[in-house]
Short mmCIF file of C-alpha atoms and ligand atoms in Angstrom, two decimals:
data_model
loop_
_atom_site.label_atom_id
_atom_site.label_comp_id
_atom_site.label_asym_id
_atom_site.label_seq_id
_atom_site.Cartn_x
_atom_site.Cartn_y
_atom_site.Cartn_z
CA UNK A 1 -8.35 -13.15 -12.05
CA UNK A 2 -5.90 -15.95 -11.52
CA UNK A 3 -5.18 -15.77 -15.33
CA UNK A 4 -4.58 -12.16 -15.29
CA UNK A 5 -1.98 -12.40 -12.44
CA UNK A 6 -0.20 -15.47 -13.81
CA UNK A 7 3.47 -14.90 -14.42
CA UNK A 8 3.38 -11.40 -12.64
CA UNK A 9 5.59 -9.84 -10.13
CA UNK A 10 3.86 -7.78 -7.39
CA UNK A 11 5.38 -5.40 -4.95
CA UNK A 12 3.72 -4.53 -1.78
CA UNK A 13 5.04 -2.08 0.72
CA UNK A 14 4.13 -2.19 4.34
CA UNK A 15 3.36 -6.05 4.05
CA UNK A 16 4.47 -6.88 7.59
CA UNK A 17 1.02 -6.29 9.13
CA UNK A 18 -2.62 -4.98 8.41
CA UNK A 19 -3.73 -4.32 5.06
CA UNK A 20 -0.40 -5.10 3.31
CA UNK A 21 -0.09 -8.47 5.05
CA UNK A 22 -3.73 -9.27 3.87
CA UNK A 23 -3.05 -8.13 0.44
CA UNK A 24 -0.07 -10.19 0.08
CA UNK A 25 -2.01 -13.22 1.27
CA UNK A 26 -4.86 -12.44 -0.99
CA UNK A 27 -2.72 -12.10 -4.02
CA UNK A 28 -1.21 -15.51 -3.29
CA UNK A 29 -4.62 -17.13 -2.72
CA UNK A 30 -5.84 -15.61 -6.10
CA UNK A 31 -3.01 -16.81 -8.19
CA UNK A 32 -1.45 -19.74 -6.24
CA UNK A 33 0.35 -21.26 -9.27
CA UNK A 34 2.55 -18.69 -10.88
CA UNK A 35 3.22 -15.54 -8.97
CA UNK A 36 6.13 -13.42 -7.60
CA UNK A 37 5.52 -11.34 -4.42
CA UNK A 38 8.12 -8.88 -3.25
CA UNK A 39 7.17 -7.96 0.28
CA UNK A 40 8.74 -4.88 1.90
CA UNK A 41 8.61 -3.17 5.43
CA UNK A 42 10.97 -2.44 8.17
CA UNK A 43 10.29 -5.53 10.33
CA UNK A 44 11.87 -8.26 8.41
CA UNK A 45 10.80 -10.97 10.95
CA UNK A 46 7.17 -10.25 10.26
CA UNK A 47 7.74 -10.31 6.51
CA UNK A 48 9.30 -13.72 7.00
CA UNK A 49 6.15 -14.86 8.94
CA UNK A 50 3.93 -13.62 6.19
CA UNK A 51 6.12 -15.49 3.57
CA UNK A 52 5.95 -18.64 5.81
CA UNK A 53 2.04 -18.32 6.00
CA UNK A 54 1.84 -18.12 2.24
CA UNK A 55 3.94 -21.12 1.77
CA UNK A 56 1.83 -23.00 4.22
CA UNK A 57 -1.44 -21.86 2.52
CA UNK A 58 -0.58 -22.15 -1.14
CA UNK A 59 2.70 -24.04 -1.50
CA UNK A 60 5.64 -22.89 -3.52
CA UNK A 61 3.83 -21.81 -6.72
CA UNK A 62 4.05 -18.33 -5.14
CA UNK A 63 7.63 -17.21 -4.85
CA UNK A 64 8.06 -14.60 -2.04
CA UNK A 65 10.90 -12.32 -1.46
CA UNK A 66 10.82 -10.46 1.88
CA UNK A 67 13.05 -7.32 1.83
CA UNK A 68 13.76 -5.10 4.80
CA UNK A 69 13.02 -1.47 3.38
CA UNK A 70 12.04 1.84 5.03
CA UNK A 71 10.23 3.69 2.18
CA UNK A 72 11.20 7.00 3.65
CA UNK A 73 14.82 6.55 3.05
CA UNK A 74 15.65 7.38 -0.59
CA UNK A 75 19.23 5.82 -0.46
CA UNK A 76 17.61 2.47 0.77
CA UNK A 77 14.78 2.61 -1.92
CA UNK A 78 17.40 3.16 -4.66
CA UNK A 79 19.70 0.38 -3.38
CA UNK A 80 16.71 -2.00 -3.06
CA UNK A 81 15.76 -1.56 -6.67
CA UNK A 82 19.36 -1.75 -7.90
CA UNK A 83 19.95 -4.93 -5.80
CA UNK A 84 16.99 -6.97 -6.90
CA UNK A 85 18.04 -10.18 -8.25
CA UNK A 86 17.45 -10.44 -12.19
CA UNK A 87 14.50 -12.67 -11.86
CA UNK A 88 12.64 -10.29 -9.55
CA UNK A 89 13.14 -7.17 -11.44
CA UNK A 90 10.29 -7.24 -13.91
CA UNK A 91 7.71 -5.72 -11.44
CA UNK A 92 4.11 -5.44 -12.96
CA UNK A 93 2.14 -4.24 -10.00
CA UNK A 94 3.19 -1.71 -7.15
CA UNK A 95 1.06 -1.47 -4.21
CA UNK A 96 2.13 1.66 -2.17
CA UNK A 97 0.54 0.70 1.27
CA UNK A 98 3.23 1.56 3.82
CA UNK A 99 1.90 4.41 6.03
CA UNK A 100 1.05 5.35 9.49
CA UNK A 101 -0.47 8.21 11.63
CA UNK A 102 1.34 9.83 14.48
CA UNK A 103 0.88 13.12 16.40
CA UNK A 104 -2.87 13.17 17.08
CA UNK A 105 -3.13 16.65 18.60
CA UNK A 106 -4.47 20.01 17.89
CA UNK A 107 -2.24 21.71 15.29
CA UNK A 108 -0.38 23.99 17.61
CA UNK A 109 0.78 21.00 19.79
CA UNK A 110 1.98 18.73 17.08
CA UNK A 111 5.42 17.41 17.55
CA UNK A 112 7.99 18.22 14.90
CA UNK A 113 9.27 14.65 14.73
CA UNK A 114 5.65 13.37 14.22
CA UNK A 115 5.10 15.72 11.19
CA UNK A 116 8.47 14.39 9.58
CA UNK A 117 7.63 10.71 10.17
CA UNK A 118 4.16 11.02 8.84
CA UNK A 119 5.00 13.07 5.63
CA UNK A 120 8.28 11.25 4.96
CA UNK A 121 6.55 7.88 5.07
CA UNK A 122 3.02 8.63 3.63
CA UNK A 123 4.01 11.19 1.16
CA UNK A 124 7.78 11.19 0.35
CA UNK A 125 7.88 7.45 0.90
CA UNK A 126 5.18 6.76 -1.61
CA UNK A 127 6.78 9.04 -4.09
CA UNK A 128 10.31 7.38 -3.74
CA UNK A 129 8.78 4.08 -4.31
CA UNK A 130 6.70 5.32 -7.31
CA UNK A 131 9.97 6.96 -8.82
CA UNK A 132 12.09 3.91 -8.25
CA UNK A 133 9.57 1.47 -9.81
CA UNK A 134 8.36 3.64 -12.77
CA UNK A 135 11.38 3.17 -15.04
CA UNK A 136 10.60 -0.49 -15.07
CA UNK A 137 7.07 0.27 -16.34
CA UNK A 138 8.19 2.88 -18.65
CA UNK A 139 10.62 0.68 -20.52
CA UNK A 140 7.55 -1.54 -21.91
CA UNK A 141 6.12 -0.87 -25.09
CA UNK A 142 3.43 1.86 -26.08
CA UNK A 143 4.50 4.36 -23.47
CA UNK A 144 4.85 1.64 -20.66
CA UNK A 145 2.73 -0.81 -18.87
CA UNK A 146 2.20 -1.71 -15.31
CA UNK A 147 -0.11 -0.88 -12.24
CA UNK A 148 0.41 1.66 -9.30
CA UNK A 149 -2.15 1.19 -6.44
CA UNK A 150 -1.82 3.75 -3.86
CA UNK A 151 -3.56 3.23 -0.44
CA UNK A 152 -4.82 6.63 0.58
CA UNK A 153 -7.52 7.07 3.15
CA UNK A 154 -10.92 8.71 3.65
CA UNK A 155 -9.00 10.92 5.94
CA UNK A 156 -7.54 12.55 2.73
CA UNK A 157 -11.04 13.66 1.74
CA UNK A 158 -12.70 14.38 5.08
CA UNK A 159 -10.57 15.95 7.78
CA UNK A 160 -11.27 15.83 11.33
CA UNK A 161 -10.00 17.68 14.51
CA UNK A 162 -6.68 16.67 15.80
CA UNK A 163 -6.00 14.79 12.62
CA UNK A 164 -4.39 17.58 10.56
CA UNK A 165 -0.99 15.94 9.79
CA UNK A 166 -2.41 12.52 8.91
CA UNK A 167 -5.32 14.07 6.72
CA UNK A 168 -2.94 16.37 5.01
CA UNK A 169 -0.71 13.62 4.10
CA UNK A 170 -3.37 11.45 2.64
CA UNK A 171 -4.66 14.61 0.67
CA UNK A 172 -1.25 14.93 -0.73
CA UNK A 173 -1.39 11.24 -1.72
CA UNK A 174 -4.60 11.84 -3.50
CA UNK A 175 -3.15 14.99 -5.38
CA UNK A 176 0.10 13.05 -6.27
CA UNK A 177 -1.95 10.24 -7.52
CA UNK A 178 -4.19 12.35 -9.73
CA UNK A 179 -1.34 14.26 -11.18
CA UNK A 180 0.36 11.04 -11.98
CA UNK A 181 -2.63 9.46 -13.58
CA UNK A 182 -2.89 12.42 -15.78
CA UNK A 183 0.61 12.30 -16.96
CA UNK A 184 0.18 8.72 -17.83
CA UNK A 185 -3.26 8.73 -19.70
CA UNK A 186 -2.96 6.88 -22.94
CA UNK A 187 -0.33 4.67 -21.86
CA UNK A 188 -0.87 1.19 -20.36
CA UNK A 189 0.29 2.34 -16.85
CA UNK A 190 -2.67 2.42 -14.65
CA UNK A 191 -2.52 4.72 -11.50
CA UNK A 192 -5.30 3.92 -8.87
CA UNK A 193 -6.17 4.71 -5.38
CA UNK A 194 -8.03 2.95 -2.72
CA UNK A 195 -9.12 4.94 0.27
CA UNK A 196 -10.21 2.82 3.30
CA UNK A 197 -12.30 3.98 6.15
CA UNK A 198 -11.96 2.48 9.35
CA UNK A 199 -10.01 -0.79 9.46
CA UNK A 200 -8.95 -2.66 12.52
CA UNK A 201 -5.16 -3.13 12.12
CA UNK A 202 -2.00 -1.93 14.15
CA UNK A 203 -2.93 1.35 12.86
CA UNK A 204 -4.61 2.88 15.72
CA UNK A 205 -2.06 1.47 18.25
CA UNK A 206 0.63 3.30 16.55
CA UNK A 207 -1.42 6.39 15.97
CA UNK A 208 -1.92 6.62 19.77
CA UNK A 209 1.70 5.62 20.48
CA UNK A 210 0.76 2.27 22.04
CA UNK A 211 -2.03 3.40 24.27
CA UNK A 212 -4.34 0.45 23.83
CA UNK A 213 -7.30 1.97 25.68
CA UNK A 214 -7.29 4.92 23.13
CA UNK A 215 -6.80 2.71 20.24
CA UNK A 216 -9.58 0.46 21.33
CA UNK A 217 -11.92 3.33 21.83
CA UNK A 218 -11.70 4.24 18.14
CA UNK A 219 -13.82 0.95 17.36
CA UNK A 220 -16.01 1.15 20.39
CA UNK A 221 -19.83 0.65 19.35
CA UNK A 222 -18.92 -0.01 15.77
CA UNK A 223 -17.81 -2.79 13.48
CA UNK A 224 -14.63 -1.70 11.55
CA UNK A 225 -13.63 -3.30 8.24
CA UNK A 226 -10.95 -6.12 8.38
CA UNK A 227 -7.67 -5.89 6.46
CA UNK A 228 -8.94 -8.70 4.33
CA UNK A 229 -11.74 -6.63 3.21
CA UNK A 230 -9.34 -4.05 1.83
CA UNK A 231 -7.03 -6.86 0.38
CA UNK A 232 -9.98 -8.11 -1.68
CA UNK A 233 -10.62 -4.59 -3.06
CA UNK A 234 -6.77 -4.26 -3.91
CA UNK A 235 -6.78 -7.52 -5.76
CA UNK A 236 -10.10 -6.97 -7.56
CA UNK A 237 -8.60 -3.45 -8.71
CA UNK A 238 -5.45 -5.10 -10.01
CA UNK A 239 -7.11 -7.95 -11.90
CA UNK A 240 -9.46 -6.04 -14.20
CA UNK A 241 -8.83 -6.06 -17.94
CA UNK A 242 -6.09 -3.74 -18.93
CA UNK A 243 -8.32 -1.05 -20.44
CA UNK A 244 -10.40 -0.66 -17.24
CA UNK A 245 -9.07 1.71 -14.65
CA UNK A 246 -10.70 1.76 -11.12
CA UNK A 247 -9.24 5.05 -10.50
CA UNK A 248 -10.63 6.06 -7.13
CA UNK A 249 -12.31 3.83 -4.64
CA UNK A 250 -13.66 4.63 -1.14
CA UNK A 251 -14.36 1.68 1.08
CA UNK A 252 -16.31 2.32 4.18
CA UNK A 253 -17.70 0.12 7.04
CA UNK A 254 -21.37 0.36 6.90
CA UNK A 255 -21.65 2.54 10.03
CA UNK A 256 -19.27 5.11 9.07
CA UNK A 257 -20.76 8.37 7.66
P1 NDP B 301 -0.48 -1.29 10.08
O1 NDP B 301 0.16 -0.49 11.06
O2 NDP B 301 -0.99 -2.54 10.36
O3 NDP B 301 0.55 -1.48 8.82
C1 NDP B 301 1.33 -0.28 8.38
C2 NDP B 301 2.40 -0.91 7.39
O4 NDP B 301 3.29 0.16 7.04
C3 NDP B 301 3.27 -1.85 8.23
O5 NDP B 301 3.53 -3.04 7.45
C4 NDP B 301 4.54 -1.12 8.46
O6 NDP B 301 5.69 -2.00 8.59
C5 NDP B 301 4.63 -0.27 7.29
N1 NDP B 301 5.42 0.91 7.46
C6 NDP B 301 5.28 1.99 8.33
N2 NDP B 301 6.30 2.87 8.19
C7 NDP B 301 7.01 2.35 7.09
C8 NDP B 301 8.33 2.82 6.55
N3 NDP B 301 8.96 3.99 6.94
N4 NDP B 301 8.89 1.98 5.59
C9 NDP B 301 8.29 0.94 5.27
N5 NDP B 301 7.12 0.44 5.80
C10 NDP B 301 6.58 1.10 6.76
O7 NDP B 301 -1.64 -0.23 9.52
P2 NDP B 301 -2.78 -0.58 8.15
O8 NDP B 301 -2.56 -1.63 7.60
O9 NDP B 301 -3.97 -0.07 8.82
O10 NDP B 301 -2.13 0.62 7.37
C11 NDP B 301 -1.84 0.48 5.93
C12 NDP B 301 -2.21 1.53 5.17
O11 NDP B 301 -3.62 1.75 5.20
C13 NDP B 301 -1.54 2.99 5.55
O12 NDP B 301 -1.17 3.63 4.49
C14 NDP B 301 -2.61 3.72 6.33
O13 NDP B 301 -2.61 5.01 6.34
C15 NDP B 301 -3.79 3.14 5.39
N6 NDP B 301 -5.11 3.27 6.10
C16 NDP B 301 -5.38 2.66 7.21
C17 NDP B 301 -6.64 2.85 7.87
C18 NDP B 301 -7.14 2.05 9.05
O14 NDP B 301 -8.14 2.49 9.59
N7 NDP B 301 -6.32 1.09 9.46
C19 NDP B 301 -7.69 3.64 7.16
C20 NDP B 301 -7.26 4.25 5.92
C21 NDP B 301 -5.98 4.10 5.45
P3 NDP B 301 7.08 -1.95 9.47
O15 NDP B 301 6.51 -1.28 10.72
O16 NDP B 301 7.39 -3.28 9.61
O17 NDP B 301 7.82 -0.86 8.64
#
């Protein structure tokens, strides 16, 4: 795996916490000698914390570029790519991980703002990033080369009451991913999706607007996955030989039906 990552540049969105943070650390641990990691999110302080953690764990063989970026803002996304220093432009792997749930309510009561935030982040944000990075992949020979790994959710396959907006957003991610994969068949651009089940991160706290009791109740009586579990799957997916595409992966904790 380390050999397959050597010399590569990897971009992880939503790397300031949870699955994205763990994914950044897992890439660094897997290829500690020769790797570039571009880490993006809105909380730049947290990204700098992740960069410091990587430096502490693996030293300076892994170069880290933390960048404040709101994926839902197309202008910011365009400026981000245009403004990348030369040595950071040759991106090989895009992990579209940034996402959130808001507006847990029955459909008639869902707040309009929550609908916009969820869709503009999970769906439009992921598409913004993909469109911005794809020209880099498409410039490579034989129709292009690179990896796109989208973090979807089991919620995109199995809807539940009160989750309509989030579930619909992740179903949209799934459809977008499948269309893109088909468009790029027979190129060396792999389009892959990983759908986690319950993972204990800041996700539930944000989903319930900071209500810790409600967030904790999600995990009562069960053992959720850890962000490191998903990070291992992301890195495994990114480090198979080029002709092997792990197109679609569901990752559940053992208790989750
Ligand atoms: P966290 O809340 O810990 O992480 C979410 C990340 O997304 C943060 O780094 C956050 O950074 C970033 N983010 C949110 N909005 C934006 C935005 N507009 N622009 C840029 N970055 C943004 O939750 P998870 O790690 O659990 O979530 C990661 C992904 O996993 C999400 O796509 C989520 O839907 C998915 N998922 C999570 C599951 C779970 O049970 N936890 C289950 C299935 C899927 P910042 O706030 O700094 O911008």
